[in-house]
């Protein structure tokens, strides 16, 4: 491509680069507790009311897609294992909940009427009062079904305050259940990314494409720019901004990700590292760290999908060798 892509403006001082618009993208995230990768899930909550409520609701949430979810007493797990009732591709999930009651001191103002020669008026009087609190913690332990080998342990907490412990307990159970549902499901996170503007005819249209979510089009525009004859005559900071924007476009381009995820992320990493070499801006360093975390999430998500495919193919006569998905053994 000829230098006319950039035009006659080739001096570094001729470009006014600045922080550009913020765009919103999505990042698929694997399940923190990948129970859905197993066709048989055995939930074993403790005997307390909160444990049973959470266990029953979680069982309803996990059922479907050809998956069997059993709800059993903890005391019966070992007998089931001895009788061979836990198939090769199964997990056992122990669930315990503990409650801690306490109270907290709160400060406030109490209205007080004061009367004097000039009349009466109301003022705020400092006052302290006690508020009952309830902290509820759920502990989840995941075991390999037929062997009992521990795969993962984690805990989540909820805290409520109010006047009625029964009402606080209901709200805390709902909080814990909401967090556990999020942990067992892969999901999509929305992320905001700040772009860099450069006063070049080819850059602003590319930024607009990214604002509209057309990542592949933005990528093609910026790649044409960095390949152009005049690009090398720009100042280092201006080239760094363009490489940074290209790195963002490459990171979220769904077309290249679908064809070859590893090559997709390497291309984005190359662009961001070039931006850093030209200008050690902390924003570029953070963008590179975010990219590497994104690549690891994508790798874990694909590995969980492969583990699910493997485990659901295991038949009754298959050897007891389910594939534990990546994510087990990690703590939140």
Coordinates of C-alpha atoms in Angstrom, one line a residue:
X1 CA 0.0 0.0 0.0
X2 CA 1.3 3.5 -0.9
X3 CA 2.2 6.2 1.6
X4 CA -1.1 8.0 0.7
X5 CA -2.8 5.9 3.5
X6 CA -1.1 8.3 5.9
X7 CA -0.8 11.2 3.5
X8 CA 1.7 14.0 3.8
X9 CA 1.6 14.1 7.7
X10 CA 4.7 12.1 8.5
X11 CA 6.3 14.1 11.3
X12 CA 5.7 12.9 14.8
X13 CA 4.7 16.4 16.0
X14 CA 2.0 16.5 13.4
X15 CA -0.2 14.0 15.2
X16 CA -2.2 14.7 18.4
X17 CA -2.7 11.3 20.0
X18 CA -4.9 11.1 23.1
X19 CA -7.0 8.7 25.0
X20 CA -9.9 7.6 22.8
X21 CA -13.4 6.2 23.3
X22 CA -14.3 3.4 25.6
X23 CA -15.7 0.2 23.9
X24 CA -17.5 -2.7 25.5
X25 CA -16.6 -6.3 24.7
X26 CA -17.4 -9.7 26.1
X27 CA -15.1 -12.3 27.5
X28 CA -16.4 -15.9 28.0
X29 CA -15.5 -17.2 31.4
X30 CA -15.3 -20.9 32.5
X31 CA -17.1 -22.3 35.5
X32 CA -15.2 -21.9 38.7
X33 CA -16.7 -25.2 39.9
X34 CA -17.2 -27.2 36.6
X35 CA -19.8 -29.7 37.9
X36 CA -21.6 -29.7 34.5
X37 CA -18.7 -31.5 32.9
X38 CA -20.0 -34.7 34.6
X39 CA -23.1 -36.6 33.6
X40 CA -23.8 -37.7 37.2
X41 CA -23.7 -35.3 40.1
X42 CA -24.5 -36.5 43.6
X43 CA -25.3 -33.6 46.0
X44 CA -24.8 -34.5 49.7
X45 CA -25.9 -31.5 51.8
X46 CA -25.8 -31.7 55.6
X47 CA -28.9 -32.1 57.7
X48 CA -29.5 -28.4 58.6
X49 CA -32.5 -26.6 57.0
X50 CA -30.3 -24.1 55.1
X51 CA -28.1 -26.9 53.8
X52 CA -31.1 -28.9 52.5
X53 CA -32.6 -25.7 50.9
X54 CA -29.4 -24.9 49.1
X55 CA -28.8 -28.5 48.0
X56 CA -32.4 -28.9 46.6
X57 CA -32.2 -25.6 44.7
X58 CA -28.8 -26.3 43.3
X59 CA -29.9 -29.7 42.2
X60 CA -32.8 -28.2 40.2
X61 CA -30.4 -25.7 38.7
X62 CA -28.0 -28.4 37.5
X63 CA -30.5 -30.9 36.0
X64 CA -31.0 -31.1 32.3
X65 CA -28.9 -31.7 29.1
X66 CA -28.9 -35.4 29.8
X67 CA -27.4 -34.9 33.3
X68 CA -28.5 -36.9 36.3
X69 CA -28.4 -35.1 39.6
X70 CA -29.1 -37.0 42.8
X71 CA -29.7 -35.6 46.3
X72 CA -28.6 -37.9 49.1
X73 CA -27.6 -37.9 52.7
X74 CA -23.9 -37.6 53.5
X75 CA -24.0 -40.7 55.6
X76 CA -25.0 -42.9 52.6
X77 CA -22.2 -41.9 50.3
X78 CA -19.6 -44.5 51.3
X79 CA -22.2 -47.3 51.2
X80 CA -23.2 -46.2 47.7
X81 CA -19.5 -46.2 46.7
X82 CA -19.1 -49.7 48.1
X83 CA -22.1 -51.0 46.2
X84 CA -20.8 -49.5 42.9
X85 CA -23.6 -47.0 42.6
X86 CA -21.3 -44.2 41.8
X87 CA -20.5 -44.5 38.1
X88 CA -17.1 -43.7 36.6
X89 CA -18.0 -40.2 35.4
X90 CA -19.6 -38.9 38.6
X91 CA -18.8 -36.4 41.3
X92 CA -20.0 -36.1 44.9
X93 CA -20.5 -32.7 46.3
X94 CA -20.6 -32.2 50.0
X95 CA -22.3 -29.1 51.3
X96 CA -22.1 -27.7 54.8
X97 CA -23.4 -24.3 56.0
X98 CA -22.6 -22.6 59.3
X99 CA -24.2 -19.6 60.9
X100 CA -22.7 -17.0 63.2
X101 CA -24.9 -14.6 65.0
X102 CA -23.6 -11.3 66.4
X103 CA -24.5 -7.7 66.8
X104 CA -22.9 -4.5 65.6
X105 CA -23.0 -1.0 67.0
X106 CA -24.4 1.7 64.8
X107 CA -24.2 5.4 65.3
X108 CA -27.0 7.8 64.4
X109 CA -28.9 10.8 65.5
X110 CA -32.0 10.7 67.6
X111 CA -34.4 13.7 67.4
X112 CA -34.5 15.7 70.6
X113 CA -36.8 18.6 71.5
X114 CA -35.1 21.4 73.4
X115 CA -37.1 24.4 74.9
X116 CA -35.8 27.6 76.2
X117 CA -36.7 31.3 76.6
X118 CA -36.8 31.7 72.8
X119 CA -39.1 28.7 72.3
X120 CA -38.6 25.1 71.4
X121 CA -36.7 23.5 68.6
X122 CA -35.6 20.0 67.5
X123 CA -32.0 18.9 67.2
X124 CA -30.2 15.7 66.5
X125 CA -28.7 13.9 69.5
X126 CA -25.9 11.4 68.9
X127 CA -27.0 8.0 69.7
X128 CA -25.8 4.4 69.4
X129 CA -27.8 1.2 69.0
X130 CA -27.2 -2.5 68.4
X131 CA -28.1 -4.2 65.1
X132 CA -28.4 -8.0 65.0
X133 CA -26.2 -9.6 62.2
X134 CA -26.0 -13.0 60.7
X135 CA -23.0 -14.4 58.7
X136 CA -23.6 -17.5 56.8
X137 CA -20.8 -19.5 55.2
X138 CA -21.2 -22.4 52.8
X139 CA -18.4 -24.9 52.3
X140 CA -18.4 -27.0 49.1
X141 CA -16.2 -30.1 48.7
X142 CA -16.1 -31.9 45.4
X143 CA -15.0 -35.6 45.3
X144 CA -14.4 -38.0 42.5
X145 CA -17.4 -40.3 42.6
X146 CA -16.1 -43.9 42.6
X147 CA -12.8 -43.2 44.3
X148 CA -13.6 -40.4 46.8
X149 CA -10.5 -38.5 45.7
X150 CA -10.9 -34.8 46.7
X151 CA -11.0 -32.5 43.6
X152 CA -11.9 -29.1 45.0
X153 CA -12.7 -27.2 48.2
X154 CA -14.0 -23.7 48.5
X155 CA -16.2 -21.5 50.6
X156 CA -18.6 -18.6 50.0
X157 CA -20.1 -16.2 52.5
X158 CA -23.1 -14.0 52.9
X159 CA -23.8 -11.4 55.6
X160 CA -27.1 -9.8 56.6
X161 CA -28.3 -7.5 59.3
X162 CA -31.8 -6.6 60.5
X163 CA -34.2 -7.4 63.3
X164 CA -35.5 -10.9 62.4
X165 CA -33.0 -13.8 62.2
X166 CA -35.5 -15.8 60.2
X167 CA -35.7 -13.1 57.6
X168 CA -31.9 -12.6 57.6
X169 CA -31.5 -16.4 57.2
X170 CA -33.8 -16.4 54.1
X171 CA -31.9 -13.6 52.5
X172 CA -28.5 -15.1 53.3
X173 CA -29.6 -18.5 51.8
X174 CA -30.6 -16.7 48.6
X175 CA -27.3 -14.8 48.4
X176 CA -25.3 -18.1 48.8
X177 CA -27.4 -19.9 46.2
X178 CA -27.0 -17.0 43.7
X179 CA -23.2 -17.2 44.1
X180 CA -23.1 -20.9 43.8
X181 CA -25.2 -20.8 40.7
X182 CA -22.7 -18.4 39.2
X183 CA -19.8 -20.5 40.2
X184 CA -21.1 -23.7 38.5
X185 CA -21.9 -22.1 35.2
X186 CA -19.7 -20.7 32.5
X187 CA -20.8 -17.2 31.7
X188 CA -19.9 -14.1 29.7
X189 CA -18.4 -11.0 31.3
X190 CA -18.7 -7.6 29.8
X191 CA -15.5 -5.6 29.9
X192 CA -14.8 -2.0 29.1
X193 CA -11.6 -1.1 27.1
X194 CA -10.3 2.4 26.5
X195 CA -8.9 2.9 23.0
X196 CA -6.3 5.4 21.9
X197 CA -7.1 8.1 19.3
X198 CA -4.5 9.1 16.7
X199 CA -5.2 12.0 14.2
X200 CA -4.9 9.9 11.1
X201 CA -7.6 9.3 8.5
X202 CA -7.4 5.5 8.9
X203 CA -7.7 5.4 12.7
X204 CA -11.0 7.0 13.6
X205 CA -13.0 4.8 11.2
X206 CA -11.4 1.8 12.8
X207 CA -12.3 3.0 16.3
X208 CA -15.8 3.6 15.1
X209 CA -16.0 0.0 13.9
X210 CA -14.9 -1.2 17.3
X211 CA -17.5 1.0 19.0
X212 CA -20.1 -0.8 16.9
X213 CA -18.6 -4.3 17.7
X214 CA -17.3 -4.9 14.2
X215 CA -13.9 -6.1 15.4
X216 CA -12.8 -7.8 12.2
X217 CA -13.4 -4.8 10.1
X218 CA -11.5 -2.6 12.5
X219 CA -8.6 -5.1 12.5
X220 CA -8.4 -5.1 8.7
X221 CA -8.3 -1.3 8.6
X222 CA -5.5 -1.1 11.2
X223 CA -3.5 -3.9 9.7
X224 CA -3.6 -2.1 6.4
X225 CA -2.3 1.0 8.2
X226 CA 0.7 -0.7 9.9
X227 CA 1.7 -2.3 6.6
X228 CA 1.6 1.0 4.8
X229 CA 4.8 2.7 3.5
X230 CA 4.5 5.8 5.6
X231 CA 3.7 4.1 9.0
X232 CA 7.3 3.7 9.9
X233 CA 7.9 7.5 9.6
X234 CA 5.4 8.2 12.4
X235 CA 6.7 9.0 15.9
X236 CA 7.2 6.2 18.3
X237 CA 4.2 7.2 20.5
X238 CA 1.8 7.4 17.6
X239 CA 2.9 4.0 16.3
X240 CA 2.5 2.6 19.7
X241 CA -1.1 3.9 19.9
X242 CA -1.9 2.3 16.6
X243 CA -0.4 -1.0 17.6
X244 CA -2.3 -0.9 20.9
X245 CA -5.6 -0.3 19.1
X246 CA -4.8 -3.2 16.7
X247 CA -4.0 -5.4 19.7
X248 CA -7.5 -4.7 21.1
X249 CA -9.1 -5.3 17.7
X250 CA -7.3 -8.6 17.3
X251 CA -8.1 -9.7 20.8
X252 CA -11.9 -9.4 20.3
X253 CA -12.1 -10.5 16.6
X254 CA -14.5 -13.4 16.7
X255 CA -13.6 -14.6 13.2
X256 CA -9.9 -15.3 13.9
X257 CA -10.8 -16.8 17.3
X258 CA -13.1 -19.3 15.7
X259 CA -10.5 -20.4 13.2
X260 CA -7.5 -20.8 15.5
X261 CA -7.7 -19.5 19.1
X262 CA -4.0 -19.9 19.8
X263 CA -2.9 -18.0 16.7
X264 CA -5.6 -15.4 17.4
X265 CA -4.2 -14.6 20.9
X266 CA -0.6 -14.7 19.6
X267 CA -1.4 -12.0 17.0
X268 CA -3.0 -9.8 19.6
X269 CA 0.0 -10.3 22.0
X270 CA 2.4 -9.4 19.2
X271 CA 0.7 -6.1 18.6
X272 CA 0.6 -5.1 22.3
X273 CA 4.2 -6.0 22.8
X274 CA 5.2 -3.8 19.9
X275 CA 3.2 -1.0 21.5
X276 CA 5.1 -1.5 24.8
X277 CA 8.5 -1.5 23.0
X278 CA 7.7 1.8 21.4
X279 CA 6.2 3.4 24.5
X280 CA 6.3 1.8 28.0
X281 CA 2.8 3.1 28.8
X282 CA 1.3 1.3 31.9
X283 CA -2.0 1.1 30.0
X284 CA -0.3 -1.1 27.4
X285 CA 1.1 -3.3 30.1
X286 CA -2.3 -3.7 31.7
X287 CA -3.8 -4.5 28.3
X288 CA -1.2 -7.3 27.8
X289 CA -2.0 -8.7 31.3
X290 CA -5.7 -8.7 30.5
X291 CA -5.0 -10.4 27.2
X292 CA -3.0 -13.2 28.8
X293 CA -5.8 -13.7 31.4
X294 CA -8.3 -13.8 28.5
X295 CA -6.3 -16.4 26.7
X296 CA -6.1 -18.6 29.9
X297 CA -9.9 -18.3 30.4
X298 CA -10.5 -19.4 26.8
X299 CA -8.1 -22.3 27.3
X300 CA -9.9 -23.4 30.5
X301 CA -13.3 -23.1 28.9
X302 CA -12.3 -25.2 26.0
X303 CA -10.7 -27.8 28.3
X304 CA -13.9 -28.0 30.3
X305 CA -15.9 -28.5 27.1
X306 CA -13.6 -31.3 26.1
X307 CA -13.8 -32.9 29.6
X308 CA -17.6 -32.8 29.3
X309 CA -17.5 -34.4 25.9
X310 CA -15.2 -37.2 27.2
X311 CA -17.2 -37.8 30.4
X312 CA -20.6 -38.0 28.7
X313 CA -19.2 -40.6 26.3
X314 CA -18.3 -42.9 29.1
X315 CA -20.6 -45.9 29.1
X316 CA -21.5 -48.4 31.9
X317 CA -18.6 -50.7 30.9
X318 CA -16.0 -47.9 30.6
X319 CA -13.1 -48.0 33.0
X320 CA -13.3 -45.6 35.9
X321 CA -11.2 -42.9 34.4
X322 CA -13.2 -39.7 34.1
X323 CA -11.4 -36.6 33.0
X324 CA -11.3 -34.0 35.8
X325 CA -11.7 -30.7 34.1
X326 CA -9.3 -27.8 34.6
X327 CA -10.4 -25.6 37.5
X328 CA -10.6 -28.3 40.1
X329 CA -8.0 -27.7 42.8
X330 CA -8.2 -23.9 42.4
X331 CA -9.5 -21.7 45.2
X332 CA -11.5 -18.5 44.5

